Amino acid sequence: CCGPRQGLSPDEVAELRCTTDLALQATKQAATAMGRSMAAMVVTERHLWINLADLGKKEKGFLLDAP
C-alpha cells in the first residue's frame, strides 16, 4: 500500500491470466444463456399472442410458420 510496488512474478502473472480467462469464459456462457432465455421468452410470447388472437386456423398456421 505505502511502500514501493514490486512487479508481479511470472507465476502471479500466469495465475492472473488463468483467472481472467476463466472469468471471461463464465461471462460468455452467462451472456449466451441469457440470450437463449430471451429468445425462448419471445417465442413463448408470440405463440401466446397468436393463440389469444381472434384469427382463423389458416391465419394462425401462416403466422406460426413464419420466421
PDB file of C-alpha atoms in Angstrom:
ATOM      1  CA  CYS A   1       0.000   0.000   0.000  1.00  0.00           C
ATOM      2  CA  CYS A   2       2.516   2.605   1.131  1.00  0.00           C
ATOM      3  CA  GLY A   3       5.891   1.241   0.013  1.00  0.00           C
ATOM      4  CA  PRO A   4       7.395   0.945  -3.446  1.00  0.00           C
ATOM      5  CA  ARG A   5       5.471  -1.537  -5.565  1.00  0.00           C
ATOM      6  CA  GLN A   6       7.277  -4.524  -6.992  1.00  0.00           C
ATOM      7  CA  GLY A   7       6.196  -6.061 -10.293  1.00  0.00           C
ATOM      8  CA  LEU A   8       4.294  -9.314 -10.377  1.00  0.00           C
ATOM      9  CA  SER A   9       6.229 -12.535 -10.518  1.00  0.00           C
ATOM     10  CA  PRO A  10       5.818 -14.759 -13.598  1.00  0.00           C
ATOM     11  CA  ASP A  11       3.779 -17.212 -11.502  1.00  0.00           C
ATOM     12  CA  GLU A  12       1.457 -14.425 -10.369  1.00  0.00           C
ATOM     13  CA  VAL A  13       1.027 -13.205 -13.937  1.00  0.00           C
ATOM     14  CA  ALA A  14       0.210 -16.745 -15.101  1.00  0.00           C
ATOM     15  CA  GLU A  15      -2.344 -17.164 -12.303  1.00  0.00           C
ATOM     16  CA  LEU A  16      -3.873 -13.768 -13.075  1.00  0.00           C
ATOM     17  CA  ARG A  17      -4.177 -14.672 -16.762  1.00  0.00           C
ATOM     18  CA  CYS A  18      -5.777 -18.015 -15.909  1.00  0.00           C
ATOM     19  CA  THR A  19      -8.235 -16.370 -13.518  1.00  0.00           C
ATOM     20  CA  THR A  20      -9.099 -13.677 -16.052  1.00  0.00           C
ATOM     21  CA  ASP A  21      -9.633 -16.303 -18.756  1.00  0.00           C
ATOM     22  CA  LEU A  22     -11.976 -18.295 -16.508  1.00  0.00           C
ATOM     23  CA  ALA A  23     -13.932 -15.148 -15.623  1.00  0.00           C
ATOM     24  CA  LEU A  24     -14.242 -14.267 -19.315  1.00  0.00           C
ATOM     25  CA  GLN A  25     -15.466 -17.773 -20.161  1.00  0.00           C
ATOM     26  CA  ALA A  26     -18.048 -17.613 -17.363  1.00  0.00           C
ATOM     27  CA  THR A  27     -19.250 -14.214 -18.594  1.00  0.00           C
ATOM     28  CA  LYS A  28     -19.525 -15.530 -22.157  1.00  0.00           C
ATOM     29  CA  GLN A  29     -21.546 -18.545 -21.008  1.00  0.00           C
ATOM     30  CA  ALA A  30     -23.842 -16.342 -18.907  1.00  0.00           C
ATOM     31  CA  ALA A  31     -24.447 -13.996 -21.858  1.00  0.00           C
ATOM     32  CA  THR A  32     -25.200 -16.963 -24.130  1.00  0.00           C
ATOM     33  CA  ALA A  33     -27.648 -18.409 -21.599  1.00  0.00           C
ATOM     34  CA  MET A  34     -29.401 -15.050 -21.197  1.00  0.00           C
ATOM     35  CA  GLY A  35     -29.693 -14.667 -24.960  1.00  0.00           C
ATOM     36  CA  ARG A  36     -31.214 -18.118 -25.329  1.00  0.00           C
ATOM     37  CA  SER A  37     -33.592 -17.454 -22.456  1.00  0.00           C
ATOM     38  CA  MET A  38     -34.715 -14.179 -24.019  1.00  0.00           C
ATOM     39  CA  ALA A  39     -35.252 -15.897 -27.373  1.00  0.00           C
ATOM     40  CA  ALA A  40     -37.380 -18.570 -25.706  1.00  0.00           C
ATOM     41  CA  MET A  41     -39.467 -15.896 -23.976  1.00  0.00           C
ATOM     42  CA  VAL A  42     -40.029 -14.093 -27.284  1.00  0.00           C
ATOM     43  CA  VAL A  43     -41.173 -17.328 -28.936  1.00  0.00           C
ATOM     44  CA  THR A  44     -43.465 -18.097 -25.995  1.00  0.00           C
ATOM     45  CA  GLU A  45     -44.986 -14.629 -26.054  1.00  0.00           C
ATOM     46  CA  ARG A  46     -45.500 -14.844 -29.823  1.00  0.00           C
ATOM     47  CA  HIS A  47     -47.293 -18.175 -29.534  1.00  0.00           C
ATOM     48  CA  LEU A  48     -49.422 -16.832 -26.687  1.00  0.00           C
ATOM     49  CA  TRP A  49     -50.343 -13.765 -28.715  1.00  0.00           C
ATOM     50  CA  ILE A  50     -51.233 -15.875 -31.756  1.00  0.00           C
ATOM     51  CA  ASN A  51     -53.343 -18.266 -29.669  1.00  0.00           C
ATOM     52  CA  LEU A  52     -55.196 -15.419 -27.952  1.00  0.00           C
ATOM     53  CA  ALA A  53     -55.787 -13.505 -31.188  1.00  0.00           C
ATOM     54  CA  ASP A  54     -59.130 -13.923 -32.884  1.00  0.00           C
ATOM     55  CA  LEU A  55     -57.710 -15.488 -36.037  1.00  0.00           C
ATOM     56  CA  GLY A  56     -58.804 -18.381 -38.185  1.00  0.00           C
ATOM     57  CA  LYS A  57     -56.823 -21.608 -38.403  1.00  0.00           C
ATOM     58  CA  LYS A  58     -55.383 -20.636 -41.768  1.00  0.00           C
ATOM     59  CA  GLU A  59     -54.056 -17.287 -40.498  1.00  0.00           C
ATOM     60  CA  LYS A  60     -52.672 -18.860 -37.324  1.00  0.00           C
ATOM     61  CA  GLY A  61     -50.921 -21.532 -39.367  1.00  0.00           C
ATOM     62  CA  PHE A  62     -49.430 -18.880 -41.630  1.00  0.00           C
ATOM     63  CA  LEU A  63     -48.139 -16.872 -38.655  1.00  0.00           C
ATOM     64  CA  LEU A  64     -46.772 -19.933 -36.857  1.00  0.00           C
ATOM     65  CA  ASP A  65     -44.866 -20.989 -39.974  1.00  0.00           C
ATOM     66  CA  ALA A  66     -43.350 -17.523 -40.445  1.00  0.00           C
ATOM     67  CA  PRO A  67     -39.779 -16.952 -39.222  1.00  0.00           C
TER      68      PRO A  67
END
